[in-house]
């Protein structure tokens, strides 16, 4: 049966009909808001490379967390920017670090809001790499212990989910073991399983002061040209005990996201990263696109491709739009 008998436009005839047959419905439940925490109190400073996003002191981060939860968003992901950096990134596992303090205060103020913590060293190392360095090489195995310590310090502070973003081999197993040994069997691991070496992270690295001081991350993050390798990374992380997987960046990697979801059927997240945000904001600022439509369309597309949830800098704002129709 085909035209003129079959007319797909019948099911698009008006908004009520379109509502009836719509396949993908974006809700606040699908969104996770990143928060950048800096030293000091009373600080709420707009980030140049991420207009509309802020560096928060711990007290301001708590206020922000309340607003986020009120918008209907179920989780935040915390990134810390320490007051000083060193060769091993030792402030990453400091019990009084920005992430640890913010986690404690947010869990106290808004207990139902899930706190995810980004586990990595690049914000804390003076060289800006995600692991321990020797002769300009990022050493894999010595880094694992430090990631384990960092994850445990987040769990002690009350994190619900830890999210390692370093791309060292074996880190999911090492972190699971460290958490279990420290008696945190219920803290979940969201693995940045498929993380590409991407130019889309530029604004984040400005915001976090985490750009590598020499070289680049191509020796540990994935080559954007590779697809089969993504499935291998996911397979390993599942074997090692990842509870949830992430594909990152978001929109440019929807093919990978869809395949990971279809192949493994696990809880799979997408991270719409800082460069994606910056591109939307820049185009909107000069009036070249309809900002709100584009944000909602993009998030819907990421969900349609298979994301169970989306980490996005637009989470709070989009959730408020969705909530209020
Ligand atoms: C830390 C980390 C990065 C992002 C999340 N965790 C930066 C990087 O790997 O260089 C990127 C997030 C974004 O761009 O929004 N390893
Ligand atoms: Zn890193």
XYZ file of C-alpha atoms and ligand atoms in Angstrom:
342
model
C 0.000 0.000 0.000
C 1.362 3.400 -0.911
C 0.314 6.895 -1.928
C -2.447 7.987 -2.433
C -3.897 5.358 -0.060
C -1.171 5.743 2.506
C -0.611 9.303 3.676
C 1.805 9.616 6.613
C 0.760 13.250 6.963
C -2.576 12.063 8.467
C -0.739 11.397 11.717
C 0.789 14.870 11.708
C -2.452 16.710 11.069
C -2.542 18.680 14.331
C -0.685 18.946 17.634
C -3.035 16.612 19.502
C -2.503 13.900 16.904
C 1.233 14.486 17.032
C 1.145 14.162 20.814
C -0.677 10.857 20.483
C 1.910 9.271 18.208
C 5.079 10.880 19.564
C 7.763 8.263 20.273
C 10.273 10.115 22.404
C 9.237 12.353 25.289
C 11.972 14.332 26.985
C 11.392 14.868 30.721
C 13.378 16.484 33.559
C 14.147 12.919 34.726
C 16.398 12.495 31.705
C 18.773 15.301 32.618
C 21.878 15.732 34.785
C 23.303 19.182 35.556
C 27.086 19.715 35.878
C 28.275 22.033 38.678
C 31.787 23.538 38.953
C 32.915 24.038 42.552
C 35.723 26.445 43.429
C 37.415 27.408 46.732
C 35.856 30.184 48.786
C 32.397 31.199 49.952
C 29.827 33.505 48.414
C 31.213 32.925 44.942
C 29.001 32.696 41.866
C 31.145 33.768 38.931
C 30.108 33.383 35.315
C 32.478 31.246 33.224
C 33.732 33.112 30.155
C 33.840 30.137 27.818
C 30.477 28.845 29.104
C 28.160 31.864 29.282
C 25.234 31.085 31.573
C 27.334 28.613 33.613
C 29.082 29.516 36.858
C 31.943 28.767 39.200
C 30.291 28.217 42.584
C 31.723 28.399 46.075
C 30.475 25.470 48.167
C 27.664 27.481 49.795
C 26.467 28.774 46.419
C 26.699 25.264 44.963
C 24.255 24.147 47.650
C 21.806 26.909 46.667
C 22.171 25.935 43.047
C 21.575 22.276 43.918
C 18.264 23.197 45.575
C 17.154 25.012 42.424
C 18.213 22.111 40.252
C 16.260 19.618 42.322
C 13.243 21.938 42.267
C 13.407 21.942 38.469
C 12.817 18.181 38.507
C 16.356 17.163 37.569
C 17.317 14.070 39.610
C 21.101 14.410 39.639
C 24.071 16.743 39.478
C 27.658 15.944 38.511
C 30.310 17.813 40.472
C 33.645 19.020 39.134
C 36.203 20.518 41.505
C 38.694 23.245 40.807
C 41.285 23.187 43.603
C 43.194 26.131 45.048
C 46.522 24.556 44.084
C 47.832 21.734 41.933
C 50.752 19.297 42.178
C 52.396 16.472 40.228
C 50.090 13.690 41.442
C 46.929 15.761 41.881
C 46.822 14.983 45.585
C 44.001 17.428 46.351
C 41.733 15.120 44.328
C 41.362 12.828 47.359
C 41.538 15.537 50.040
C 38.597 14.967 52.423
C 38.223 18.754 52.572
C 38.488 19.300 48.825
C 35.821 21.286 46.994
C 34.001 18.210 45.650
C 34.058 16.433 49.004
C 32.769 19.486 50.905
C 30.132 20.267 48.310
C 28.982 16.647 48.302
C 28.569 16.609 52.085
C 26.634 19.872 52.127
C 24.431 19.087 49.140
C 23.509 15.643 50.491
C 22.601 17.286 53.792
C 20.563 20.096 52.235
C 18.861 18.113 49.440
C 19.189 14.435 50.399
C 17.094 13.153 47.500
C 19.194 14.828 44.831
C 21.687 12.289 43.490
C 25.277 13.461 43.631
C 27.546 12.136 40.904
C 31.226 13.046 41.203
C 33.639 13.241 38.304
C 36.676 11.152 39.220
C 39.797 12.364 37.429
C 43.145 13.957 38.185
C 43.499 16.530 35.399
C 41.893 19.358 37.391
C 44.346 18.629 40.224
C 47.655 17.967 38.447
C 50.039 20.803 37.621
C 50.689 19.230 34.186
C 46.973 18.904 33.418
C 47.029 15.220 32.464
C 44.567 12.669 33.787
C 47.208 10.477 35.439
C 50.691 10.192 36.873
C 53.491 11.358 34.547
C 56.933 9.908 33.983
C 59.129 11.171 31.157
C 56.145 12.896 29.567
C 54.166 9.630 29.535
C 50.915 9.076 31.421
C 51.482 5.918 33.457
C 48.461 3.656 33.565
C 48.819 1.340 36.535
C 50.199 3.800 39.130
C 47.247 6.073 38.307
C 44.691 3.402 39.246
C 45.455 3.558 42.960
C 45.010 7.335 42.995
C 41.683 7.090 41.181
C 40.564 4.478 43.725
C 41.515 6.781 46.604
C 39.697 9.683 44.975
C 36.525 7.661 44.435
C 36.577 6.438 48.041
C 36.976 10.016 49.328
C 33.900 10.987 47.295
C 31.963 8.011 48.659
C 32.940 8.970 52.222
C 31.536 12.436 51.563
C 28.240 10.869 50.488
C 28.429 10.591 46.691
C 25.763 8.310 45.241
C 27.577 7.657 41.974
C 31.234 8.075 40.987
C 32.079 8.787 37.359
C 35.672 8.120 36.282
C 36.589 10.193 33.215
C 40.313 9.428 32.933
C 40.315 6.594 30.359
C 43.030 4.538 32.072
C 42.762 0.788 31.404
C 41.427 -1.182 34.353
C 40.090 1.765 36.291
C 36.550 0.480 36.710
C 37.799 -2.722 38.340
C 40.260 -0.804 40.512
C 37.609 1.668 41.659
C 35.023 -1.069 42.334
C 37.543 -2.942 44.435
C 38.549 0.185 46.361
C 34.905 1.097 47.039
C 34.004 -2.406 48.188
C 37.058 -2.623 50.413
C 36.123 0.712 52.024
C 32.614 -0.705 52.576
C 30.773 1.274 49.916
C 29.151 -1.594 47.992
C 26.138 0.586 47.132
C 27.997 3.441 45.508
C 27.438 3.036 41.769
C 29.952 3.580 38.981
C 29.003 5.572 35.905
C 31.858 4.888 33.533
C 32.925 7.399 30.927
C 33.386 4.190 28.954
C 33.572 5.708 25.494
C 35.336 9.029 25.752
C 36.812 10.440 22.593
C 39.806 12.798 22.378
C 37.692 15.750 21.326
C 38.108 19.412 20.497
C 34.616 19.818 21.962
C 36.129 19.819 25.484
C 37.844 23.178 24.944
C 35.492 25.400 26.988
C 35.504 22.892 29.865
C 39.288 22.919 30.045
C 39.210 26.712 30.285
C 36.583 26.470 33.007
C 38.484 23.812 34.962
C 42.010 25.014 34.210
C 42.723 21.446 33.108
C 44.293 21.827 29.658
C 47.397 19.621 29.360
C 50.583 21.675 29.774
C 52.391 19.529 27.193
C 51.187 17.092 24.546
C 47.536 16.073 24.366
C 45.197 13.340 25.569
C 45.352 11.213 22.407
C 47.352 8.508 24.189
C 44.459 7.689 26.502
C 41.215 9.138 25.102
C 39.783 7.484 21.992
C 40.385 8.341 18.366
C 37.221 10.003 16.943
C 37.655 7.837 13.851
C 37.105 4.588 15.761
C 33.857 2.706 16.248
C 34.694 -0.959 16.980
C 37.054 0.178 19.706
C 34.094 1.787 21.481
C 32.389 -1.582 21.797
C 35.579 -3.100 23.192
C 35.861 -0.331 25.806
C 32.264 -0.931 26.884
C 32.751 -4.684 27.048
C 35.763 -4.283 29.346
C 33.985 -1.808 31.619
C 30.974 -4.099 31.991
C 33.290 -7.000 32.894
C 34.992 -4.808 35.473
C 31.716 -3.832 37.110
C 30.455 -0.592 35.589
C 26.822 -0.001 36.583
C 26.188 2.585 33.876
C 27.980 3.594 30.716
C 28.514 6.906 29.040
C 29.344 7.950 25.516
C 30.998 11.359 25.171
C 30.693 13.830 23.407
C 26.945 13.750 22.643
C 25.476 14.827 19.336
C 28.480 14.107 17.075
C 28.667 10.533 18.426
C 25.009 9.434 18.246
C 25.946 6.522 15.974
C 28.198 5.167 18.713
C 25.583 5.784 21.413
C 22.891 3.936 19.442
C 25.180 0.972 18.809
C 26.326 0.713 22.429
C 22.722 0.759 23.625
C 21.589 -1.785 21.067
C 24.539 -4.122 21.596
C 24.704 -4.191 25.395
C 21.266 -2.989 26.518
C 22.762 -1.379 29.620
C 21.920 1.962 31.198
C 23.686 4.300 28.801
C 24.203 8.029 29.214
C 25.306 10.684 26.791
C 27.363 13.751 27.701
C 26.501 16.822 25.673
C 29.815 18.533 26.354
C 30.994 22.086 26.797
C 31.813 22.734 23.122
C 28.339 21.613 22.077
C 26.873 24.006 24.643
C 29.174 26.819 23.509
C 28.176 26.376 19.867
C 24.471 26.599 20.664
C 24.978 29.621 22.915
C 27.179 31.414 20.396
C 24.754 30.923 17.519
C 21.851 32.004 19.723
C 23.715 35.080 20.950
C 24.062 36.420 17.428
C 20.487 35.525 16.581
C 21.215 32.788 14.082
C 19.107 30.066 15.698
C 16.033 29.717 17.889
C 17.773 28.898 21.157
C 14.981 27.180 23.045
C 13.827 25.093 20.096
C 17.367 23.993 19.333
C 18.112 23.003 22.934
C 14.964 20.900 23.246
C 15.375 19.381 19.790
C 18.998 18.424 20.455
C 18.216 16.804 23.798
C 15.266 14.926 22.275
C 17.526 13.634 19.493
C 20.086 12.365 22.001
C 17.337 10.534 23.891
C 15.868 9.143 20.647
C 19.296 7.740 19.736
C 19.284 5.672 22.935
C 20.396 7.781 25.906
C 18.782 6.813 29.208
C 19.918 10.168 30.548
C 21.889 13.150 29.340
C 24.543 15.192 31.099
C 23.995 18.706 29.791
C 24.734 22.273 30.845
C 21.163 23.079 29.811
C 19.639 20.619 32.311
C 18.128 23.029 34.830
C 16.805 25.454 32.242
C 15.388 22.755 29.971
C 13.779 20.989 32.940
C 12.030 24.202 33.949
C 10.689 24.594 30.405
C 9.489 20.980 30.313
C 7.884 21.225 33.731
C 5.966 24.348 32.816
C 4.880 22.980 29.433
C 38.055 15.413 32.942
C 36.820 15.721 32.159
C 36.702 16.461 30.959
C 35.351 16.551 30.689
C 34.684 15.844 31.682
N 35.602 15.332 32.580
C 37.726 17.143 30.133
C 38.760 16.384 29.419
O 38.780 15.163 29.358
O 39.636 17.073 28.903
C 34.772 17.291 29.539
C 33.420 17.888 29.778
C 33.005 18.946 28.821
O 33.711 19.312 27.860
O 31.896 19.458 29.030
N 38.827 14.380 32.422
Zn 40.913 14.121 33.245
